[in-house]
PDB file of C-alpha atoms in Angstrom:
ATOM      1  CA  MET A  27      63.242 -40.376-139.647  1.00 75.00           C
ATOM      2  CA  HIS A  28      66.832 -40.303-140.925  1.00 87.00           C
ATOM      3  CA  TYR A  29      67.917 -37.222-142.851  1.00 95.00           C
ATOM      4  CA  THR A  30      70.850 -37.035-145.240  1.00 96.00           C
ATOM      5  CA  LEU A  31      74.015 -35.239-144.166  1.00 97.00           C
ATOM      6  CA  LEU A  32      73.270 -32.434-146.620  1.00 98.00           C
ATOM      7  CA  VAL A  33      69.815 -31.820-145.167  1.00 97.00           C
ATOM      8  CA  ARG A  34      71.196 -31.883-141.634  1.00 98.00           C
ATOM      9  CA  CYS A  35      73.920 -29.407-142.568  1.00 98.00           C
ATOM     10  CA  ILE A  36      71.325 -27.107-144.131  1.00 98.00           C
ATOM     11  CA  ALA A  37      69.397 -27.314-140.859  1.00 98.00           C
ATOM     12  CA  GLU A  38      72.556 -26.422-138.908  1.00 98.00           C
ATOM     13  CA  PHE A  39      73.248 -23.497-141.253  1.00 98.00           C
ATOM     14  CA  ILE A  40      69.743 -22.060-140.942  1.00 98.00           C
ATOM     15  CA  GLY A  41      69.548 -22.768-137.212  1.00 98.00           C
ATOM     16  CA  THR A  42      72.865 -21.060-136.477  1.00 98.00           C
ATOM     17  CA  ALA A  43      71.913 -18.109-138.679  1.00 98.00           C
ATOM     18  CA  ILE A  44      68.651 -17.650-136.784  1.00 98.00           C
ATOM     19  CA  MET A  45      70.422 -17.985-133.432  1.00 97.00           C
ATOM     20  CA  VAL A  46      72.984 -15.306-134.302  1.00 98.00           C
ATOM     21  CA  ALA A  47      70.405 -13.029-135.927  1.00 98.00           C
ATOM     22  CA  LEU A  48      68.105 -13.118-132.894  1.00 97.00           C
ATOM     23  CA  GLY A  49      70.881 -13.099-130.295  1.00 97.00           C
ATOM     24  CA  ASN A  50      73.230 -10.496-131.755  1.00 97.00           C
ATOM     25  CA  GLY A  51      70.179  -8.654-133.031  1.00 97.00           C
ATOM     26  CA  SER A  52      69.135  -8.082-129.425  1.00 97.00           C
ATOM     27  CA  VAL A  53      72.651  -6.797-128.691  1.00 97.00           C
ATOM     28  CA  ALA A  54      72.442  -4.412-131.651  1.00 97.00           C
ATOM     29  CA  ASN A  55      69.053  -3.167-130.469  1.00 97.00           C
ATOM     30  CA  VAL A  56      70.509  -2.306-127.048  1.00 96.00           C
ATOM     31  CA  GLU A  57      73.969  -1.065-128.047  1.00 96.00           C
ATOM     32  CA  LEU A  58      73.478   0.917-131.264  1.00 96.00           C
ATOM     33  CA  LYS A  59      72.565   4.574-130.989  1.00 96.00           C
ATOM     34  CA  GLY A  60      69.134   5.592-132.257  1.00 95.00           C
ATOM     35  CA  THR A  61      67.380   2.217-132.042  1.00 96.00           C
ATOM     36  CA  LYS A  62      64.123   1.923-130.104  1.00 95.00           C
ATOM     37  CA  GLY A  63      65.855  -0.478-127.724  1.00 94.00           C
ATOM     38  CA  PHE A  64      68.927   1.726-127.154  1.00 94.00           C
ATOM     39  CA  HIS A  65      70.182   1.254-123.581  1.00 92.00           C
ATOM     40  CA  GLY A  66      67.368  -1.254-123.045  1.00 92.00           C
ATOM     41  CA  GLY A  67      69.493  -3.241-120.612  1.00 91.00           C
ATOM     42  CA  TRP A  68      71.111  -6.627-120.206  1.00 91.00           C
ATOM     43  CA  ILE A  69      67.820  -8.443-119.527  1.00 93.00           C
ATOM     44  CA  LEU A  70      66.733  -7.640-123.082  1.00 94.00           C
ATOM     45  CA  ILE A  71      69.882  -9.319-124.396  1.00 95.00           C
ATOM     46  CA  GLY A  72      69.321 -12.299-122.100  1.00 95.00           C
ATOM     47  CA  PHE A  73      65.836 -12.794-123.541  1.00 94.00           C
ATOM     48  CA  GLY A  74      67.129 -12.341-127.089  1.00 95.00           C
ATOM     49  CA  TYR A  75      69.820 -14.970-126.764  1.00 95.00           C
ATOM     50  CA  GLY A  76      67.775 -17.409-124.706  1.00 95.00           C
ATOM     51  CA  ILE A  77      64.915 -17.452-127.163  1.00 96.00           C
ATOM     52  CA  GLY A  78      67.385 -17.126-130.043  1.00 96.00           C
ATOM     53  CA  VAL A  79      68.826 -20.509-129.076  1.00 96.00           C
ATOM     54  CA  MET A  80      65.514 -22.111-128.123  1.00 95.00           C
ATOM     55  CA  ILE A  81      63.644 -21.434-131.372  1.00 95.00           C
ATOM     56  CA  PRO A  82      66.121 -22.924-133.891  1.00 95.00           C
ATOM     57  CA  ALA A  83      66.820 -25.827-131.517  1.00 93.00           C
ATOM     58  CA  MET A  84      63.091 -26.607-131.457  1.00 93.00           C
ATOM     59  CA  MET A  85      62.868 -26.153-135.227  1.00 94.00           C
ATOM     60  CA  PHE A  86      65.782 -28.385-136.169  1.00 94.00           C
ATOM     61  CA  GLY A  87      66.468 -30.568-133.134  1.00 90.00           C
ATOM     62  CA  PRO A  88      64.609 -33.546-134.638  1.00 89.00           C
ATOM     63  CA  ILE A  89      66.475 -33.072-137.944  1.00 94.00           C
ATOM     64  CA  SER A  90      70.112 -32.337-137.123  1.00 95.00           C
ATOM     65  CA  GLY A  91      70.161 -32.485-133.347  1.00 92.00           C
ATOM     66  CA  GLY A  92      69.931 -28.707-133.181  1.00 91.00           C
ATOM     67  CA  GLN A  93      73.563 -28.475-132.172  1.00 95.00           C
ATOM     68  CA  ILE A  94      74.162 -25.010-133.758  1.00 96.00           C
ATOM     69  CA  ASN A  95      77.436 -24.835-131.809  1.00 97.00           C
ATOM     70  CA  PRO A  96      80.851 -26.244-132.809  1.00 98.00           C
ATOM     71  CA  ALA A  97      81.696 -26.753-129.131  1.00 97.00           C
ATOM     72  CA  MET A  98      78.747 -29.132-128.780  1.00 97.00           C
ATOM     73  CA  THR A  99      79.552 -30.924-132.039  1.00 98.00           C
ATOM     74  CA  LEU A 100      83.201 -31.433-131.088  1.00 98.00           C
ATOM     75  CA  ALA A 101      82.353 -32.468-127.524  1.00 97.00           C
ATOM     76  CA  LEU A 102      79.973 -35.152-128.761  1.00 96.00           C
ATOM     77  CA  ALA A 103      82.564 -36.367-131.270  1.00 97.00           C
ATOM     78  CA  PHE A 104      85.396 -36.497-128.694  1.00 95.00           C
ATOM     79  CA  ASN A 105      83.161 -38.598-126.465  1.00 94.00           C
ATOM     80  CA  GLY A 106      82.123 -41.007-129.227  1.00 94.00           C
ATOM     81  CA  GLU A 107      78.555 -39.743-129.533  1.00 93.00           C
ATOM     82  CA  PHE A 108      78.844 -38.116-132.961  1.00 96.00           C
ATOM     83  CA  PRO A 109      80.681 -39.449-136.045  1.00 97.00           C
ATOM     84  CA  TRP A 110      83.953 -37.682-136.796  1.00 97.00           C
ATOM     85  CA  ALA A 111      83.253 -37.961-140.521  1.00 97.00           C
ATOM     86  CA  GLU A 112      80.374 -35.511-140.096  1.00 98.00           C
ATOM     87  CA  VAL A 113      82.161 -33.021-137.823  1.00 98.00           C
ATOM     88  CA  GLY A 114      83.746 -31.008-140.654  1.00 98.00           C
ATOM     89  CA  PRO A 115      80.509 -30.467-142.604  1.00 98.00           C
ATOM     90  CA  TYR A 116      78.628 -29.540-139.431  1.00 98.00           C
ATOM     91  CA  LEU A 117      81.294 -27.015-138.397  1.00 98.00           C
ATOM     92  CA  ILE A 118      81.374 -25.420-141.850  1.00 98.00           C
ATOM     93  CA  ALA A 119      77.575 -25.130-141.837  1.00 98.00           C
ATOM     94  CA  GLN A 120      77.598 -23.579-138.365  1.00 98.00           C
ATOM     95  CA  PHE A 121      80.311 -21.013-139.128  1.00 98.00           C
ATOM     96  CA  LEU A 122      78.727 -20.006-142.431  1.00 98.00           C
ATOM     97  CA  GLY A 123      75.345 -19.778-140.740  1.00 98.00           C
ATOM     98  CA  ALA A 124      76.783 -17.480-138.075  1.00 98.00           C
ATOM     99  CA  ILE A 125      78.241 -15.195-140.747  1.00 98.00           C
ATOM    100  CA  PHE A 126      74.953 -15.113-142.661  1.00 98.00           C
ATOM    101  CA  GLY A 127      73.000 -14.353-139.487  1.00 98.00           C
ATOM    102  CA  GLN A 128      75.337 -11.462-138.755  1.00 98.00           C
ATOM    103  CA  LEU A 129      74.932 -10.127-142.283  1.00 98.00           C
ATOM    104  CA  MET A 130      71.187  -9.913-141.665  1.00 98.00           C
ATOM    105  CA  ILE A 131      71.839  -7.814-138.566  1.00 98.00           C
ATOM    106  CA  VAL A 132      74.164  -5.436-140.408  1.00 97.00           C
ATOM    107  CA  ALA A 133      71.611  -5.022-143.193  1.00 97.00           C
ATOM    108  CA  ALA A 134      68.784  -4.302-140.745  1.00 97.00           C
ATOM    109  CA  TYR A 135      70.752  -1.991-138.451  1.00 97.00           C
ATOM    110  CA  LYS A 136      73.019  -0.202-140.957  1.00 95.00           C
ATOM    111  CA  PRO A 137      71.656   3.327-140.233  1.00 95.00           C
ATOM    112  CA  TYR A 138      72.279   2.803-136.509  1.00 96.00           C
ATOM    113  CA  TYR A 139      75.814   1.552-137.027  1.00 96.00           C
ATOM    114  CA  ASN A 140      76.419   4.847-138.831  1.00 94.00           C
ATOM    115  CA  GLN A 141      75.159   6.814-135.803  1.00 94.00           C
ATOM    116  CA  THR A 142      77.185   4.922-133.179  1.00 95.00           C
ATOM    117  CA  GLU A 143      80.566   6.346-132.197  1.00 94.00           C
ATOM    118  CA  ASN A 144      81.523   3.771-129.550  1.00 94.00           C
ATOM    119  CA  VAL A 145      83.637   1.191-131.396  1.00 95.00           C
ATOM    120  CA  GLU A 146      83.362  -1.369-128.560  1.00 93.00           C
ATOM    121  CA  SER A 147      79.573  -1.148-128.727  1.00 94.00           C
ATOM    122  CA  ILE A 148      79.805  -1.837-132.451  1.00 96.00           C
ATOM    123  CA  LEU A 149      82.150  -4.802-131.959  1.00 96.00           C
ATOM    124  CA  GLY A 150      79.860  -6.099-129.213  1.00 95.00           C
ATOM    125  CA  THR A 151      77.078  -6.547-131.762  1.00 96.00           C
ATOM    126  CA  PHE A 152      79.408  -8.902-133.657  1.00 97.00           C
ATOM    127  CA  SER A 153      81.513 -10.750-131.093  1.00 96.00           C
ATOM    128  CA  THR A 154      82.670 -10.763-127.483  1.00 94.00           C
ATOM    129  CA  ILE A 155      85.349  -8.943-125.517  1.00 87.00           C
ATOM    130  CA  ASP A 156      86.435  -9.163-121.902  1.00 85.00           C
ATOM    131  CA  ALA A 157      85.374  -6.199-119.783  1.00 83.00           C
ATOM    132  CA  GLU A 158      88.720  -6.242-117.963  1.00 85.00           C
ATOM    133  CA  ASN A 159      90.765  -6.819-121.138  1.00 85.00           C
ATOM    134  CA  SER A 160      91.934 -10.049-119.527  1.00 89.00           C
ATOM    135  CA  ARG A 161      92.254 -13.179-121.616  1.00 93.00           C
ATOM    136  CA  MET A 162      92.537 -15.238-118.419  1.00 94.00           C
ATOM    137  CA  ASN A 163      89.323 -13.817-117.002  1.00 93.00           C
ATOM    138  CA  GLY A 164      87.615 -14.324-120.351  1.00 94.00           C
ATOM    139  CA  PHE A 165      88.844 -17.915-120.587  1.00 96.00           C
ATOM    140  CA  ILE A 166      87.579 -18.797-117.110  1.00 95.00           C
ATOM    141  CA  ASN A 167      84.212 -17.192-117.813  1.00 95.00           C
ATOM    142  CA  GLU A 168      83.751 -18.891-121.185  1.00 96.00           C
ATOM    143  CA  PHE A 169      84.873 -22.277-119.832  1.00 97.00           C
ATOM    144  CA  ILE A 170      82.491 -22.219-116.864  1.00 97.00           C
ATOM    145  CA  GLY A 171      79.573 -20.869-118.880  1.00 96.00           C
ATOM    146  CA  THR A 172      79.947 -23.401-121.679  1.00 97.00           C
ATOM    147  CA  PHE A 173      80.457 -26.242-119.214  1.00 97.00           C
ATOM    148  CA  ILE A 174      77.146 -25.416-117.535  1.00 97.00           C
ATOM    149  CA  LEU A 175      75.429 -24.942-120.902  1.00 96.00           C
ATOM    150  CA  VAL A 176      76.564 -28.263-122.384  1.00 97.00           C
ATOM    151  CA  PHE A 177      76.170 -30.251-119.170  1.00 97.00           C
ATOM    152  CA  GLY A 178      72.643 -28.886-118.899  1.00 95.00           C
ATOM    153  CA  ALA A 179      71.881 -29.528-122.562  1.00 94.00           C
ATOM    154  CA  VAL A 180      73.023 -33.150-122.355  1.00 94.00           C
ATOM    155  CA  ALA A 181      71.058 -33.728-119.148  1.00 93.00           C
ATOM    156  CA  LEU A 182      67.912 -32.077-120.508  1.00 90.00           C
ATOM    157  CA  THR A 183      67.915 -34.098-123.734  1.00 86.00           C
ATOM    158  CA  SER A 184      69.106 -37.437-122.348  1.00 84.00           C
ATOM    159  CA  ASP A 185      65.651 -39.011-122.055  1.00 78.00           C
ATOM    160  CA  HIS A 186      65.020 -38.740-125.862  1.00 69.00           C
ATOM    161  CA  ILE A 187      61.262 -38.514-125.195  1.00 69.00           C
ATOM    162  CA  ASP A 188      60.253 -35.051-126.389  1.00 72.00           C
ATOM    163  CA  PRO A 189      63.224 -33.028-127.649  1.00 68.00           C
ATOM    164  CA  ARG A 190      61.131 -29.937-128.339  1.00 73.00           C
ATOM    165  CA  ALA A 191      60.096 -29.724-124.686  1.00 79.00           C
ATOM    166  CA  ASP A 192      63.721 -30.243-123.666  1.00 86.00           C
ATOM    167  CA  PHE A 193      64.807 -27.337-125.857  1.00 87.00           C
ATOM    168  CA  ILE A 194      62.447 -24.992-124.007  1.00 90.00           C
ATOM    169  CA  GLY A 195      64.462 -25.731-120.881  1.00 91.00           C
ATOM    170  CA  LEU A 196      67.645 -25.188-122.870  1.00 92.00           C
ATOM    171  CA  GLY A 197      66.437 -21.749-123.928  1.00 93.00           C
ATOM    172  CA  PHE A 198      65.833 -20.758-120.319  1.00 95.00           C
ATOM    173  CA  LEU A 199      69.276 -22.098-119.407  1.00 95.00           C
ATOM    174  CA  VAL A 200      70.936 -19.914-122.060  1.00 96.00           C
ATOM    175  CA  MET A 201      68.891 -16.934-120.919  1.00 95.00           C
ATOM    176  CA  CYS A 202      70.024 -17.458-117.330  1.00 95.00           C
ATOM    177  CA  LEU A 203      73.659 -17.943-118.366  1.00 95.00           C
ATOM    178  CA  VAL A 204      73.662 -14.666-120.295  1.00 95.00           C
ATOM    179  CA  VAL A 205      72.181 -12.872-117.284  1.00 94.00           C
ATOM    180  CA  SER A 206      74.411 -14.646-114.740  1.00 94.00           C
ATOM    181  CA  PHE A 207      77.727 -14.975-116.583  1.00 90.00           C
ATOM    182  CA  GLY A 208      77.311 -12.301-119.238  1.00 88.00           C
ATOM    183  CA  GLY A 209      78.986  -9.485-117.328  1.00 88.00           C
ATOM    184  CA  PRO A 210      82.652 -10.315-117.991  1.00 89.00           C
ATOM    185  CA  THR A 211      82.606 -11.284-121.674  1.00 88.00           C
ATOM    186  CA  GLY A 212      79.211 -11.318-123.344  1.00 86.00           C
ATOM    187  CA  PRO A 213      79.359 -14.368-123.258  1.00 90.00           C
ATOM    188  CA  ALA A 214      79.996 -16.387-126.436  1.00 95.00           C
ATOM    189  CA  LEU A 215      79.559 -20.017-125.276  1.00 96.00           C
ATOM    190  CA  ASN A 216      79.862 -20.874-128.949  1.00 97.00           C
ATOM    191  CA  PRO A 217      82.924 -20.555-131.253  1.00 97.00           C
ATOM    192  CA  ALA A 218      80.826 -19.991-134.390  1.00 97.00           C
ATOM    193  CA  ARG A 219      78.742 -17.259-132.763  1.00 96.00           C
ATOM    194  CA  ASP A 220      81.950 -15.340-131.991  1.00 97.00           C
ATOM    195  CA  LEU A 221      84.505 -16.123-134.692  1.00 97.00           C
ATOM    196  CA  GLY A 222      82.194 -15.957-137.731  1.00 97.00           C
ATOM    197  CA  PRO A 223      80.862 -12.463-136.931  1.00 98.00           C
ATOM    198  CA  ARG A 224      84.351 -11.316-135.847  1.00 97.00           C
ATOM    199  CA  ILE A 225      85.694 -12.205-139.298  1.00 97.00           C
ATOM    200  CA  LEU A 226      82.817 -10.224-140.802  1.00 97.00           C
ATOM    201  CA  HIS A 227      83.600  -7.263-138.558  1.00 97.00           C
ATOM    202  CA  ALA A 228      87.182  -7.296-139.837  1.00 96.00           C
ATOM    203  CA  LEU A 229      86.047  -7.354-143.465  1.00 96.00           C
ATOM    204  CA  LEU A 230      83.159  -4.878-143.525  1.00 95.00           C
ATOM    205  CA  PRO A 231      83.789  -1.161-144.186  1.00 92.00           C
ATOM    206  CA  LEU A 232      82.133   0.049-140.988  1.00 90.00           C
ATOM    207  CA  ASN A 233      82.552   3.677-139.934  1.00 84.00           C
ATOM    208  CA  PRO A 234      83.705   4.052-137.237  1.00 88.00           C
ATOM    209  CA  LYS A 235      85.458   0.721-137.340  1.00 87.00           C
ATOM    210  CA  GLY A 236      87.665   0.030-134.367  1.00 91.00           C
ATOM    211  CA  SER A 237      89.723  -3.076-133.696  1.00 93.00           C
ATOM    212  CA  SER A 238      88.370  -6.602-134.169  1.00 95.00           C
ATOM    213  CA  GLN A 239      90.510  -7.547-131.140  1.00 95.00           C
ATOM    214  CA  TRP A 240      92.154 -10.596-132.690  1.00 96.00           C
ATOM    215  CA  LYS A 241      94.459 -11.057-129.669  1.00 94.00           C
ATOM    216  CA  TYR A 242      91.386 -12.072-127.710  1.00 95.00           C
ATOM    217  CA  SER A 243      89.669 -14.017-130.497  1.00 96.00           C
ATOM    218  CA  TRP A 244      91.086 -17.446-129.568  1.00 97.00           C
ATOM    219  CA  VAL A 245      89.507 -17.326-126.087  1.00 96.00           C
ATOM    220  CA  PRO A 246      85.823 -17.684-127.135  1.00 96.00           C
ATOM    221  CA  VAL A 247      86.891 -20.494-129.474  1.00 97.00           C
ATOM    222  CA  VAL A 248      89.177 -22.620-127.301  1.00 97.00           C
ATOM    223  CA  ALA A 249      87.513 -22.157-123.899  1.00 97.00           C
ATOM    224  CA  PRO A 250      83.994 -23.191-125.042  1.00 97.00           C
ATOM    225  CA  ILE A 251      85.367 -26.279-126.794  1.00 98.00           C
ATOM    226  CA  LEU A 252      87.293 -27.385-123.691  1.00 98.00           C
ATOM    227  CA  GLY A 253      84.333 -26.623-121.428  1.00 98.00           C
ATOM    228  CA  ALA A 254      81.975 -28.586-123.644  1.00 97.00           C
ATOM    229  CA  VAL A 255      84.293 -31.614-123.925  1.00 97.00           C
ATOM    230  CA  CYS A 256      84.691 -31.742-120.142  1.00 97.00           C
ATOM    231  CA  ALA A 257      80.927 -31.402-119.613  1.00 97.00           C
ATOM    232  CA  VAL A 258      80.030 -34.286-121.927  1.00 97.00           C
ATOM    233  CA  LYS A 259      82.805 -36.459-120.469  1.00 96.00           C
ATOM    234  CA  LEU A 260      81.737 -35.768-116.878  1.00 96.00           C
ATOM    235  CA  TYR A 261      78.068 -36.405-117.592  1.00 95.00           C
ATOM    236  CA  GLY A 262      78.899 -39.710-119.293  1.00 92.00           C
ATOM    237  CA  LEU A 263      81.159 -40.702-116.399  1.00 92.00           C
ATOM    238  CA  PHE A 264      78.490 -40.352-113.739  1.00 91.00           C
ATOM    239  CA  PHE A 265      75.167 -40.677-115.549  1.00 89.00           C
TER     240      PHE A 265
END
């Protein structure tokens, strides 16, 4: 069934919002003081983000492709597999969805933001930072992680037989990437998931606030896009 561009953009908006709400929600549960998941560990975040990607992809994959990631959208467009005329609307839907998903987290966890003194823990519930304060290290991490994510996503969904089953594998892939490559940066693997909430962090009157770390903000945008473009190109070259 063919859906209109508007319906597909609505699906991308809702899907990205759910992904950010479930993924960053797991981060908030672990990082914010006073929650029942406080100091629950990195595995909890891995599960949150893995399933947070899997569920909206299964929900909206047959409608919009379940891209929920500007890096994936741009990579497909650069490689001639997605129309450029639809890239702008998809990206707007994804970024707005990420912001809305983050707003849900702030609303749900507001009392625990007020209890948390560590400003990096607060920022970590919105966006990513590099543990070594190294943009180079962050770039390498985000590039490799997104390359594996997109290469795996394209390979998993290439048969076009049962996309919902494919997205289960994708969820486990994201979960593993967060556990395996999450130490240095978070990771983002998705420009909307990082930049949208980072903008919100800069705008909201949080107390304590801390820096939104804008000097680092280009890394989880540029590196995932380049990693995704290379992944799609390489897969198409050989397979």
